[in-house]
DNA sequence: ATGTCC
């Protein structure tokens, strides 16, 4: 069926990703595929796409069901970057039941890895609001915690249970898949809150409710159809944090996407290079020192050198271009710009 | 993406 990619001629969109959109569009029951300006190739399914179908395909959401980005206001007296980076808690170590932050109820009875950030493009970032275009959410100079993480092993186990029997085929029992899926979505959201609390505690600050918490890997049942989002967020009257990179700004935007965009907006800058390309090219281009102290003066806590190269800002598209495309196609309008101060990736070496 | 494929 129909495919529409919301990008301009100057935008970097790999043909492989567009090909994937057309392959998805040819699936049984597919009504419409909307590619966001951060579209890039994924494993089988494109990343940065919203796919509307009468048939539910778990592989279109992928393994990290419930992955999303939340923004929490935080107040700190006088932020000293080195001191703050050193005080970030170990978010590779899971919470335990004797921890004071341990929740009373855990969705899906999945206590493993609760409170951990994971790897890949996940991060917890202390950032400063640098510019405000629309009043009412955050003020210039405010500090926020941006948490990008998902359901860790839980979503992976849900997809694997399906894939082992049905591969890339449709969900045999959509209601059963959706029940497990919804638990992973709740687990992911709880996990982001717990991480914000862990960091706020460690930095001696109070915790606040998130001003934004939007998933970008999930299924929404809409008018009896399944709207699969993979690296795409809801954009219908809600705000979304569109993540830049570890070393460039991020944008809080107000989404107002229509049916052509499957009611969705981009979730980030989007990869420009595969992980293997980024590792090879950035090893030649950068030192770990300059990747740990970025061009905007922020610090990156990342003990894993390989991950540092894979996640270098040059591995991603320009966030300004992605936001420009959202605005040009009237999918969203900018609310505020944040600049990273300290980004936590992993303590592990 | 993932208690990580060898």
mmCIF file of C-alpha atoms (C1' of nucleotides) in Angstrom:
data_model
loop_
_atom_site.group_PDB
_atom_site.id
_atom_site.type_symbol
_atom_site.label_atom_id
_atom_site.label_comp_id
_atom_site.label_asym_id
_atom_site.label_seq_id
_atom_site.Cartn_x
_atom_site.Cartn_y
_atom_site.Cartn_z
ATOM 1 C CA UNK A 1 0.000 0.000 0.000
ATOM 2 C CA UNK A 2 1.038 3.647 0.312
ATOM 3 C CA UNK A 3 4.400 4.879 1.567
ATOM 4 C CA UNK A 4 5.219 8.455 2.440
ATOM 5 C CA UNK A 5 8.586 9.646 3.749
ATOM 6 C CA UNK A 6 8.608 13.004 5.505
ATOM 7 C CA UNK A 7 12.003 14.331 4.532
ATOM 8 C CA UNK A 8 13.426 16.949 2.192
ATOM 9 C CA UNK A 9 15.889 16.471 -0.662
ATOM 10 C CA UNK A 10 18.741 17.654 1.603
ATOM 11 C CA UNK A 11 17.968 15.003 4.201
ATOM 12 C CA UNK A 12 20.150 11.935 4.452
ATOM 13 C CA UNK A 13 17.798 8.994 3.897
ATOM 14 C CA UNK A 14 19.398 5.690 2.909
ATOM 15 C CA UNK A 15 17.737 3.916 0.003
ATOM 16 C CA UNK A 16 17.875 0.684 2.050
ATOM 17 C CA UNK A 17 15.529 2.266 4.585
ATOM 18 C CA UNK A 18 13.084 3.395 1.884
ATOM 19 C CA UNK A 19 13.250 -0.106 0.360
ATOM 20 C CA UNK A 20 12.370 -1.543 3.775
ATOM 21 C CA UNK A 21 9.345 0.790 3.921
ATOM 22 C CA UNK A 22 8.133 -0.545 0.569
ATOM 23 C CA UNK A 23 8.668 -4.147 1.681
ATOM 24 C CA UNK A 24 6.636 -3.439 4.826
ATOM 25 C CA UNK A 25 3.960 -1.739 2.707
ATOM 26 C CA UNK A 26 3.602 -4.967 0.708
ATOM 27 C CA UNK A 27 2.777 -7.015 3.839
ATOM 28 C CA UNK A 28 -0.677 -8.532 4.096
ATOM 29 C CA UNK A 29 -3.136 -6.049 5.601
ATOM 30 C CA UNK A 30 -0.813 -3.023 5.456
ATOM 31 C CA UNK A 31 -2.649 0.262 4.863
ATOM 32 C CA UNK A 32 -0.042 3.007 5.092
ATOM 33 C CA UNK A 33 3.643 3.424 5.981
ATOM 34 C CA UNK A 34 4.912 6.825 7.167
ATOM 35 C CA UNK A 35 8.686 7.370 7.285
ATOM 36 C CA UNK A 36 9.910 10.028 9.696
ATOM 37 C CA UNK A 37 12.861 12.334 8.839
ATOM 38 C CA UNK A 38 15.129 10.200 11.089
ATOM 39 C CA UNK A 39 14.350 7.082 9.007
ATOM 40 C CA UNK A 40 17.206 4.565 8.765
ATOM 41 C CA UNK A 41 17.532 0.833 8.079
ATOM 42 C CA UNK A 42 16.804 -1.614 10.874
ATOM 43 C CA UNK A 43 16.881 -5.395 11.218
ATOM 44 C CA UNK A 44 14.107 -6.328 8.791
ATOM 45 C CA UNK A 45 11.939 -3.339 9.581
ATOM 46 C CA UNK A 46 12.829 0.330 9.148
ATOM 47 C CA UNK A 47 13.561 2.512 12.194
ATOM 48 C CA UNK A 48 11.780 5.865 12.275
ATOM 49 C CA UNK A 49 8.509 4.609 10.831
ATOM 50 C CA UNK A 50 4.830 4.363 11.744
ATOM 51 C CA UNK A 51 3.043 1.481 10.049
ATOM 52 C CA UNK A 52 -0.756 1.104 10.011
ATOM 53 C CA UNK A 53 -2.165 -2.343 9.324
ATOM 54 C CA UNK A 54 -5.214 -4.536 9.863
ATOM 55 C CA UNK A 55 -2.761 -7.313 10.851
ATOM 56 C CA UNK A 56 -0.513 -7.158 13.941
ATOM 57 C CA UNK A 57 3.175 -7.867 13.197
ATOM 58 C CA UNK A 58 5.344 -8.076 16.346
ATOM 59 C CA UNK A 59 8.601 -7.806 14.347
ATOM 60 C CA UNK A 60 7.622 -4.287 13.196
ATOM 61 C CA UNK A 61 7.906 -3.083 16.803
ATOM 62 C CA UNK A 62 11.071 -5.105 17.421
ATOM 63 C CA UNK A 63 12.543 -6.417 20.631
ATOM 64 C CA UNK A 64 12.725 -3.269 22.730
ATOM 65 C CA UNK A 65 8.967 -2.958 23.284
ATOM 66 C CA UNK A 66 8.222 0.101 25.408
ATOM 67 C CA UNK A 67 11.429 1.964 24.632
ATOM 68 C CA UNK A 68 10.911 5.683 24.988
ATOM 69 C CA UNK A 69 12.199 9.027 26.182
ATOM 70 C CA UNK A 70 11.114 10.830 29.342
ATOM 71 C CA UNK A 71 12.059 14.302 30.597
ATOM 72 C CA UNK A 72 12.194 15.110 34.313
ATOM 73 C CA UNK A 73 12.771 18.603 35.721
ATOM 74 C CA UNK A 74 15.605 18.655 38.271
ATOM 75 C CA UNK A 75 17.005 21.429 40.466
ATOM 76 C CA UNK A 76 20.696 21.587 41.336
ATOM 77 C CA UNK A 77 22.492 24.325 43.246
ATOM 78 C CA UNK A 78 25.589 24.997 41.163
ATOM 79 C CA UNK A 79 26.286 22.330 38.602
ATOM 80 C CA UNK A 80 29.955 21.397 38.444
ATOM 81 C CA UNK A 81 30.210 18.974 35.540
ATOM 82 C CA UNK A 82 33.180 16.897 36.720
ATOM 83 C CA UNK A 83 31.708 16.505 40.199
ATOM 84 C CA UNK A 84 28.267 15.615 38.831
ATOM 85 C CA UNK A 85 29.668 13.088 36.360
ATOM 86 C CA UNK A 86 31.553 11.388 39.207
ATOM 87 C CA UNK A 87 28.403 11.289 41.357
ATOM 88 C CA UNK A 88 26.161 9.630 38.757
ATOM 89 C CA UNK A 89 25.000 6.273 40.188
ATOM 90 C CA UNK A 90 25.890 2.932 38.625
ATOM 91 C CA UNK A 91 22.981 2.478 36.194
ATOM 92 C CA UNK A 92 24.434 -0.810 34.935
ATOM 93 C CA UNK A 93 23.637 -2.406 38.317
ATOM 94 C CA UNK A 94 20.004 -3.375 38.862
ATOM 95 C CA UNK A 95 18.057 -2.251 41.914
ATOM 96 C CA UNK A 96 17.473 -4.893 44.585
ATOM 97 C CA UNK A 97 14.395 -5.424 46.780
ATOM 98 C CA UNK A 98 16.198 -3.917 49.793
ATOM 99 C CA UNK A 99 16.828 -0.677 47.895
ATOM 100 C CA UNK A 100 14.646 2.196 49.154
ATOM 101 C CA UNK A 101 13.566 2.953 45.557
ATOM 102 C CA UNK A 102 12.312 -0.609 44.975
ATOM 103 C CA UNK A 103 8.687 -0.239 43.773
ATOM 104 C CA UNK A 104 5.691 -1.887 45.462
ATOM 105 C CA UNK A 105 4.433 -3.260 42.183
ATOM 106 C CA UNK A 106 6.364 -4.308 39.100
ATOM 107 C CA UNK A 107 4.535 -4.803 35.788
ATOM 108 C CA UNK A 108 4.907 -8.286 34.299
ATOM 109 C CA UNK A 109 6.573 -9.709 37.424
ATOM 110 C CA UNK A 110 9.923 -8.927 35.823
ATOM 111 C CA UNK A 111 12.237 -7.686 38.581
ATOM 112 C CA UNK A 112 15.442 -8.292 36.600
ATOM 113 C CA UNK A 113 17.477 -5.321 35.406
ATOM 114 C CA UNK A 114 15.059 -2.824 36.957
ATOM 115 C CA UNK A 115 16.686 0.599 37.186
ATOM 116 C CA UNK A 116 19.309 -0.072 34.512
ATOM 117 C CA UNK A 117 19.798 1.909 31.315
ATOM 118 C CA UNK A 118 21.034 -0.785 28.924
ATOM 119 C CA UNK A 119 23.353 -0.204 25.984
ATOM 120 C CA UNK A 120 23.173 0.889 22.360
ATOM 121 C CA UNK A 121 21.627 4.333 21.959
ATOM 122 C CA UNK A 122 20.202 4.397 25.507
ATOM 123 C CA UNK A 123 21.365 7.111 27.894
ATOM 124 C CA UNK A 124 20.527 9.247 30.912
ATOM 125 C CA UNK A 125 21.423 12.879 30.394
ATOM 126 C CA UNK A 126 21.531 15.958 32.579
ATOM 127 C CA UNK A 127 20.791 18.849 30.225
ATOM 128 C CA UNK A 128 20.130 22.582 30.368
ATOM 129 C CA UNK A 129 17.304 24.352 28.570
ATOM 130 C CA UNK A 130 19.130 26.668 26.202
ATOM 131 C CA UNK A 131 16.293 28.230 24.261
ATOM 132 C CA UNK A 132 12.511 28.414 24.679
ATOM 133 C CA UNK A 133 10.246 28.901 21.646
ATOM 134 C CA UNK A 134 6.914 28.112 23.323
ATOM 135 C CA UNK A 135 6.273 29.043 26.949
ATOM 136 C CA UNK A 136 4.568 26.896 29.551
ATOM 137 C CA UNK A 137 6.675 23.731 29.784
ATOM 138 C CA UNK A 138 10.231 24.686 30.712
ATOM 139 C CA UNK A 139 12.121 27.937 31.204
ATOM 140 C CA UNK A 140 15.467 29.025 29.823
ATOM 141 C CA UNK A 141 18.250 27.826 32.129
ATOM 142 C CA UNK A 142 16.147 25.042 33.694
ATOM 143 C CA UNK A 143 17.862 21.696 34.210
ATOM 144 C CA UNK A 144 16.271 18.432 33.093
ATOM 145 C CA UNK A 145 17.063 14.723 33.127
ATOM 146 C CA UNK A 146 16.450 13.060 29.776
ATOM 147 C CA UNK A 147 16.058 9.282 30.077
ATOM 148 C CA UNK A 148 16.108 7.115 26.940
ATOM 149 C CA UNK A 149 15.618 3.436 27.756
ATOM 150 C CA UNK A 150 13.220 0.569 27.267
ATOM 151 C CA UNK A 151 12.069 -2.724 28.710
ATOM 152 C CA UNK A 152 15.525 -4.390 28.676
ATOM 153 C CA UNK A 153 15.213 -8.190 28.577
ATOM 154 C CA UNK A 154 11.426 -8.188 28.970
ATOM 155 C CA UNK A 155 10.471 -6.946 25.491
ATOM 156 C CA UNK A 156 13.119 -9.151 23.964
ATOM 157 C CA UNK A 157 11.593 -12.239 25.606
ATOM 158 C CA UNK A 158 8.109 -11.261 24.376
ATOM 159 C CA UNK A 159 9.273 -10.900 20.765
ATOM 160 C CA UNK A 160 11.364 -14.084 20.970
ATOM 161 C CA UNK A 161 8.374 -16.114 22.220
ATOM 162 C CA UNK A 162 6.484 -14.978 19.125
ATOM 163 C CA UNK A 163 9.373 -15.309 16.658
ATOM 164 C CA UNK A 164 10.297 -18.845 17.741
ATOM 165 C CA UNK A 165 6.885 -20.037 16.510
ATOM 166 C CA UNK A 166 5.774 -17.524 13.867
ATOM 167 C CA UNK A 167 8.948 -15.762 12.696
ATOM 168 C CA UNK A 168 8.074 -12.478 10.962
ATOM 169 C CA UNK A 169 4.447 -13.580 10.642
ATOM 170 C CA UNK A 170 1.453 -11.961 12.292
ATOM 171 C CA UNK A 171 0.535 -12.398 15.951
ATOM 172 C CA UNK A 172 -1.588 -15.563 16.146
ATOM 173 C CA UNK A 173 -3.313 -14.183 19.241
ATOM 174 C CA UNK A 174 -3.191 -10.370 19.000
ATOM 175 C CA UNK A 175 -4.883 -9.889 22.387
ATOM 176 C CA UNK A 176 -2.296 -12.072 24.138
ATOM 177 C CA UNK A 177 0.577 -10.255 22.408
ATOM 178 C CA UNK A 178 -0.925 -6.876 23.294
ATOM 179 C CA UNK A 179 -1.325 -7.860 26.949
ATOM 180 C CA UNK A 180 2.368 -8.780 27.210
ATOM 181 C CA UNK A 181 3.275 -5.711 25.116
ATOM 182 C CA UNK A 182 1.340 -3.386 27.423
ATOM 183 C CA UNK A 183 3.179 -4.787 30.435
ATOM 184 C CA UNK A 184 6.509 -4.100 28.712
ATOM 185 C CA UNK A 185 5.358 -0.548 27.963
ATOM 186 C CA UNK A 186 4.508 -0.002 31.637
ATOM 187 C CA UNK A 187 7.771 -1.652 32.741
ATOM 188 C CA UNK A 188 9.757 0.666 30.455
ATOM 189 C CA UNK A 189 8.026 3.750 31.774
ATOM 190 C CA UNK A 190 8.567 2.632 35.392
ATOM 191 C CA UNK A 191 12.219 1.940 34.590
ATOM 192 C CA UNK A 192 12.734 5.477 33.245
ATOM 193 C CA UNK A 193 11.187 6.928 36.414
ATOM 194 C CA UNK A 194 13.333 4.749 38.645
ATOM 195 C CA UNK A 195 16.483 5.848 36.842
ATOM 196 C CA UNK A 196 15.517 9.511 37.187
ATOM 197 C CA UNK A 197 14.991 8.918 40.926
ATOM 198 C CA UNK A 198 18.326 7.105 41.243
ATOM 199 C CA UNK A 199 20.175 9.950 39.552
ATOM 200 C CA UNK A 200 18.316 12.687 41.439
ATOM 201 C CA UNK A 201 19.075 10.952 44.780
ATOM 202 C CA UNK A 202 22.737 10.566 43.901
ATOM 203 C CA UNK A 203 22.998 14.221 42.893
ATOM 204 C CA UNK A 204 21.193 15.337 46.068
ATOM 205 C CA UNK A 205 18.152 16.687 44.217
ATOM 206 C CA UNK A 206 14.412 16.193 44.511
ATOM 207 C CA UNK A 207 12.543 14.118 41.978
ATOM 208 C CA UNK A 208 9.670 15.471 39.915
ATOM 209 C CA UNK A 209 7.014 13.970 37.680
ATOM 210 C CA UNK A 210 8.102 13.799 34.033
ATOM 211 C CA UNK A 211 6.902 16.600 31.763
ATOM 212 C CA UNK A 212 7.138 14.148 28.845
ATOM 213 C CA UNK A 213 7.258 10.357 28.638
ATOM 214 C CA UNK A 214 6.639 9.026 25.140
ATOM 215 C CA UNK A 215 7.310 5.531 23.815
ATOM 216 C CA UNK A 216 8.683 5.120 20.320
ATOM 217 C CA UNK A 217 8.541 1.303 19.990
ATOM 218 C CA UNK A 218 4.970 0.127 20.491
ATOM 219 C CA UNK A 219 1.600 -0.745 18.946
ATOM 220 C CA UNK A 220 -1.481 1.421 19.311
ATOM 221 C CA UNK A 221 -4.931 0.069 18.443
ATOM 222 C CA UNK A 222 -6.519 2.840 16.406
ATOM 223 C CA UNK A 223 -9.973 2.579 14.805
ATOM 224 C CA UNK A 224 -9.689 -1.198 14.897
ATOM 225 C CA UNK A 225 -6.317 -1.139 13.092
ATOM 226 C CA UNK A 226 -2.812 -1.707 14.465
ATOM 227 C CA UNK A 227 -0.524 1.313 14.348
ATOM 228 C CA UNK A 228 3.017 -0.026 14.776
ATOM 229 C CA UNK A 229 5.614 2.539 15.749
ATOM 230 C CA UNK A 230 9.315 1.699 15.462
ATOM 231 C CA UNK A 231 11.484 4.674 16.352
ATOM 232 C CA UNK A 232 8.496 6.992 16.012
ATOM 233 C CA UNK A 233 6.523 8.719 18.750
ATOM 234 C CA UNK A 234 2.911 9.767 19.093
ATOM 235 C CA UNK A 235 2.487 13.284 17.727
ATOM 236 C CA UNK A 236 -1.139 14.259 18.206
ATOM 237 C CA UNK A 237 -1.336 17.176 20.621
ATOM 238 C CA UNK A 238 1.441 15.865 22.876
ATOM 239 C CA UNK A 239 5.030 17.013 23.402
ATOM 240 C CA UNK A 240 7.947 14.768 22.389
ATOM 241 C CA UNK A 241 11.645 14.982 23.215
ATOM 242 C CA UNK A 242 13.456 14.416 19.921
ATOM 243 C CA UNK A 243 16.909 13.312 21.026
ATOM 244 C CA UNK A 244 20.054 14.700 19.422
ATOM 245 C CA UNK A 245 23.337 12.937 20.143
ATOM 246 C CA UNK A 246 25.902 12.765 22.921
ATOM 247 C CA UNK A 247 27.385 16.123 21.975
ATOM 248 C CA UNK A 248 24.587 18.010 20.180
ATOM 249 C CA UNK A 249 21.297 19.613 21.299
ATOM 250 C CA UNK A 250 17.947 17.871 21.672
ATOM 251 C CA UNK A 251 14.557 19.403 20.875
ATOM 252 C CA UNK A 252 11.313 19.351 22.804
ATOM 253 C CA UNK A 253 8.582 19.630 20.162
ATOM 254 C CA UNK A 254 4.792 19.849 20.123
ATOM 255 C CA UNK A 255 3.412 17.180 17.795
ATOM 256 C CA UNK A 256 0.427 17.776 15.548
ATOM 257 C CA UNK A 257 0.798 15.095 12.870
ATOM 258 C CA UNK A 258 -2.107 13.933 10.718
ATOM 259 C CA UNK A 259 -3.186 10.718 9.016
ATOM 260 C CA UNK A 260 -0.548 10.966 6.228
ATOM 261 C CA UNK A 261 2.138 10.799 8.951
ATOM 262 C CA UNK A 262 0.222 8.103 10.831
ATOM 263 C CA UNK A 263 -0.146 10.623 13.688
ATOM 264 C CA UNK A 264 3.563 10.341 14.472
ATOM 265 C CA UNK A 265 6.768 12.343 14.821
ATOM 266 C CA UNK A 266 10.485 11.501 14.770
ATOM 267 C CA UNK A 267 12.168 10.166 17.918
ATOM 268 C CA UNK A 268 15.727 11.383 17.417
ATOM 269 C CA UNK A 269 18.491 12.366 15.036
ATOM 270 C CA UNK A 270 18.540 8.891 13.473
ATOM 271 C CA UNK A 271 21.687 6.954 12.622
ATOM 272 C CA UNK A 272 23.578 7.983 9.514
ATOM 273 C CA UNK A 273 26.167 5.188 9.822
ATOM 274 C CA UNK A 274 25.837 1.561 10.830
ATOM 275 C CA UNK A 275 27.533 0.694 14.126
ATOM 276 C CA UNK A 276 30.388 -1.093 12.327
ATOM 277 C CA UNK A 277 30.970 1.864 9.955
ATOM 278 C CA UNK A 278 30.837 4.318 12.851
ATOM 279 C CA UNK A 279 33.348 2.254 14.844
ATOM 280 C CA UNK A 280 35.814 2.041 11.946
ATOM 281 C CA UNK A 281 35.500 5.655 10.789
ATOM 282 C CA UNK A 282 35.345 7.324 14.204
ATOM 283 C CA UNK A 283 38.333 5.350 15.501
ATOM 284 C CA UNK A 284 40.305 7.035 12.714
ATOM 285 C CA UNK A 285 38.701 10.448 13.273
ATOM 286 C CA UNK A 286 38.401 10.902 17.051
ATOM 287 C CA UNK A 287 40.210 10.183 20.302
ATOM 288 C CA UNK A 288 38.245 8.884 23.297
ATOM 289 C CA UNK A 289 39.198 12.079 25.131
ATOM 290 C CA UNK A 290 37.384 14.317 22.661
ATOM 291 C CA UNK A 291 34.344 12.021 22.630
ATOM 292 C CA UNK A 292 34.172 12.152 26.449
ATOM 293 C CA UNK A 293 34.362 15.979 26.432
ATOM 294 C CA UNK A 294 32.153 17.089 23.556
ATOM 295 C CA UNK A 295 32.026 20.126 21.265
ATOM 296 C CA UNK A 296 29.295 21.695 23.441
ATOM 297 C CA UNK A 297 31.430 21.185 26.567
ATOM 298 C CA UNK A 298 29.416 18.277 27.957
ATOM 299 C CA UNK A 299 30.881 15.172 29.581
ATOM 300 C CA UNK A 300 30.075 11.625 28.489
ATOM 301 C CA UNK A 301 30.319 8.890 31.128
ATOM 302 C CA UNK A 302 31.143 5.843 29.021
ATOM 303 C CA UNK A 303 33.671 3.226 30.068
ATOM 304 C CA UNK A 304 33.116 1.293 26.844
ATOM 305 C CA UNK A 305 35.443 2.701 24.160
ATOM 306 C CA UNK A 306 33.747 0.826 21.322
ATOM 307 C CA UNK A 307 30.322 2.188 22.313
ATOM 308 C CA UNK A 308 31.798 5.690 22.453
ATOM 309 C CA UNK A 309 32.881 5.415 18.800
ATOM 310 C CA UNK A 310 29.620 3.801 17.690
ATOM 311 C CA UNK A 311 27.597 6.535 19.354
ATOM 312 C CA UNK A 312 29.756 9.512 18.325
ATOM 313 C CA UNK A 313 27.762 12.528 17.082
ATOM 314 C CA UNK A 314 29.115 12.022 13.543
ATOM 315 C CA UNK A 315 27.351 8.622 13.386
ATOM 316 C CA UNK A 316 24.021 10.486 13.447
ATOM 317 C CA UNK A 317 22.137 12.844 11.149
ATOM 318 C CA UNK A 318 21.966 16.540 11.995
ATOM 319 C CA UNK A 319 19.158 17.045 14.509
ATOM 320 C CA UNK A 320 18.479 20.527 13.066
ATOM 321 C CA UNK A 321 17.671 18.926 9.695
ATOM 322 C CA UNK A 322 15.307 16.404 11.308
ATOM 323 C CA UNK A 323 13.506 19.166 13.217
ATOM 324 C CA UNK A 324 13.442 21.333 10.071
ATOM 325 C CA UNK A 325 11.738 18.502 8.177
ATOM 326 C CA UNK A 326 9.153 18.026 10.961
ATOM 327 C CA UNK A 327 8.376 21.757 10.814
ATOM 328 C CA UNK A 328 8.352 21.938 6.997
ATOM 329 C CA UNK A 329 5.842 19.089 6.823
ATOM 330 C CA UNK A 330 3.823 20.528 9.719
ATOM 331 C CA UNK A 331 4.228 17.446 11.894
ATOM 332 C CA UNK A 332 5.565 19.379 14.893
ATOM 333 C CA UNK A 333 6.716 22.767 16.163
ATOM 334 C CA UNK A 334 9.746 23.346 18.439
ATOM 335 C CA UNK A 335 9.057 24.097 22.103
ATOM 336 C CA UNK A 336 12.568 24.216 23.571
ATOM 337 C CA UNK A 337 16.198 23.281 22.903
ATOM 338 C CA UNK A 338 18.314 21.450 25.484
ATOM 339 C CA UNK A 339 22.117 21.260 25.616
ATOM 340 C CA UNK A 340 23.779 18.228 27.222
ATOM 341 C CA UNK A 341 25.831 18.755 30.390
ATOM 342 C CA UNK A 342 26.556 15.157 31.518
ATOM 343 C CA UNK A 343 25.471 12.059 29.613
ATOM 344 C CA UNK A 344 25.631 8.653 31.274
ATOM 345 C CA UNK A 345 26.071 5.710 28.884
ATOM 346 C CA UNK A 346 27.741 2.966 30.934
ATOM 347 C CA UNK A 347 30.260 2.611 33.750
ATOM 348 C CA UNK A 348 31.516 -0.676 32.356
ATOM 349 C CA UNK A 349 34.823 -0.695 30.543
ATOM 350 C "C1'" DA B 1 17.962 -3.570 20.996
ATOM 351 C "C1'" DT B 2 19.560 -8.095 24.019
ATOM 352 C "C1'" DG B 3 22.160 -11.590 31.127
ATOM 353 C "C1'" DT B 4 25.058 -10.438 23.649
ATOM 354 C "C1'" DC B 5 26.216 -15.244 17.892
ATOM 355 C "C1'" DC B 6 31.266 -17.605 18.035
#
